[in-house]
Amino acid sequence: MPTQTPAASGSDSASGSKAGRNLPAAIGVGLALGVGIIATLLFVPKLWYGIIAVAFAIAIWEVTKRLRDGGYDVPFIPMLVGGQAIIWSSWPWGQAGVLVAFVTTVLVCMVWKLLGQGISNAPENYLRDLAVAVFVLTWLPVLATFGASMVLQDNGAARVATLMVVVVCSDVGGFAAGVLFGKHPMAPAISPKKSWEGLGGSLLVGTVGAIGCVYFLVDNHWWIGLILGPVLVVCATLGDLVESQVKRDLGIKDMGSLLPGHGGIMDRLDSLLPSAFVVWAVLSALA
């Protein structure tokens, strides 16, 4: 994740880095994921939907487990099944299908929570837990549909590749600038490892990556990348901060431990989720 600053990273282990994570493991896992995504987009692009569906099934499990450990009784089964319905409905029916699936899932969650302890027993913290469930459904599967449905557009594989490449460029630029120059924390109360210098690195490298991707991959005007890059980097950073605050509220470091050096699946999706919407919106409007 971008914009790490060394001063706030805590102790540096032999296998770690100044950014406070196991850098060799993070690089290895990142490369493996990258190769798998590139192969999918090159040879079987529609398999991208399956990858998204599996990833977000795991992400919903991670998030709901952490929420339940933190005292939030969110309805896991409706959220898991409904999350899949939200993602897959975007294939044949587009955003209209997403809206119908989302509203249906929210209604099911409302009834599930209401009757979960029997009709004669009033549920505790009904409004709080239901609000959290709606937030998670919006945060995960609804935003995921923008990243999934791009593959169905004209030159869709290139659009998805643009999303992934620009996010990686933002991460790399932010990490390098943060480690080398990071001295001014950006949001110390939320994520003390982020610096303004790291954000500058993300903006620079992310924008260069966006210009290159739009011109060479999407085969469109280079200036679209000049718009896409900064907007994506800012939204990705804010998405990262949102997850950091959620984890801070829950008193945890990572959402999971499935990916060595990264944490859980959700710990790699936090910046991708708003970025997917940005790429979908900008390229749909301008390209």
XYZ file of C-alpha atoms in Angstrom, residues 131-246:
116
model
C -25.925 -0.165 9.085
C -22.538 -1.903 9.235
C -23.820 -4.680 6.949
C -25.039 -2.137 4.371
C -21.679 -0.354 4.568
C -19.774 -3.605 3.934
C -22.016 -4.550 0.993
C -21.435 -1.128 -0.579
C -17.721 -1.143 0.200
C -16.992 -4.628 -1.151
C -19.267 -6.232 -3.776
C -20.863 -3.043 -5.152
C -17.513 -1.353 -5.794
C -16.122 -4.677 -7.053
C -18.682 -4.762 -9.862
C -16.995 -1.780 -11.541
C -13.709 -3.673 -11.726
C -15.419 -6.843 -12.907
C -17.702 -5.330 -15.547
C -14.881 -3.420 -17.254
C -13.688 -6.684 -18.786
C -16.923 -6.839 -20.816
C -16.393 -3.411 -22.399
C -14.623 -2.765 -25.688
C -10.916 -3.419 -25.136
C -11.980 -4.542 -21.661
C -8.869 -6.544 -20.790
C -6.744 -3.455 -21.444
C -8.995 -1.379 -19.188
C -8.656 -3.869 -16.340
C -4.901 -4.007 -16.948
C -4.839 -0.199 -16.710
C -6.513 -0.401 -13.312
C -3.997 -2.928 -12.013
C -0.898 -1.267 -13.510
C -1.743 2.241 -12.285
C -2.482 0.990 -8.758
C 0.855 -0.837 -8.742
C 2.611 2.298 -10.013
C 0.965 4.297 -7.252
C 2.046 1.723 -4.658
C 5.630 1.577 -5.919
C 5.993 5.350 -6.204
C 4.502 5.889 -2.770
C 6.596 3.182 -1.146
C 9.864 4.424 -2.654
C 9.238 8.100 -1.914
C 7.989 7.327 1.575
C 11.003 5.206 2.488
C 13.542 7.576 0.922
C 12.059 10.958 1.773
C 9.096 10.446 4.109
C 9.312 12.908 7.016
C 5.882 14.523 7.235
C 3.047 12.183 8.304
C -0.099 12.666 6.274
C -2.723 11.200 8.619
C -0.897 10.111 11.794
C -4.094 9.531 13.765
C -5.362 7.046 11.155
C -2.293 5.570 9.449
C 1.039 6.779 10.868
C 3.053 5.074 8.109
C 1.740 7.409 5.399
C 3.612 10.573 4.487
C 3.006 13.537 2.217
C 6.247 12.708 0.432
C 4.907 9.226 -0.243
C 1.704 10.687 -1.651
C 3.803 12.867 -3.958
C 5.646 9.778 -5.189
C 2.335 7.998 -5.777
C 0.998 10.959 -7.761
C 4.115 11.174 -9.924
C 4.572 7.491 -10.749
C 0.833 6.757 -10.845
C 0.183 9.562 -13.325
C 3.067 8.488 -15.575
C 1.716 4.934 -15.470
C -1.808 6.127 -16.286
C -0.633 8.142 -19.292
C 1.325 5.164 -20.609
C -1.536 2.711 -20.084
C -4.176 4.907 -21.686
C -1.966 5.636 -24.706
C -0.422 2.206 -25.290
C -2.962 -0.260 -23.822
C -6.333 1.437 -24.199
C -5.142 3.126 -27.428
C -6.637 6.508 -26.643
C -5.610 10.106 -25.969
C -2.681 10.475 -23.564
C -4.333 13.397 -21.736
C -7.005 11.037 -20.409
C -4.238 9.435 -18.362
C -3.287 12.876 -17.069
C -6.776 13.091 -15.571
C -7.048 9.445 -14.548
C -3.729 9.210 -12.709
C -4.147 11.878 -9.997
C -7.830 11.078 -9.405
C -7.062 7.374 -9.033
C -4.119 7.956 -6.688
C -6.124 10.245 -4.396
C -9.090 7.851 -4.299
C -6.816 4.841 -3.746
C -5.111 6.607 -0.851
C -8.450 7.537 0.684
C -9.629 3.938 0.251
C -6.520 2.776 2.077
C -7.251 5.244 4.885
C -10.850 4.021 5.147
C -9.688 0.459 5.765
C -7.032 1.706 8.194
C -9.712 3.481 10.215
C -11.959 0.405 10.168
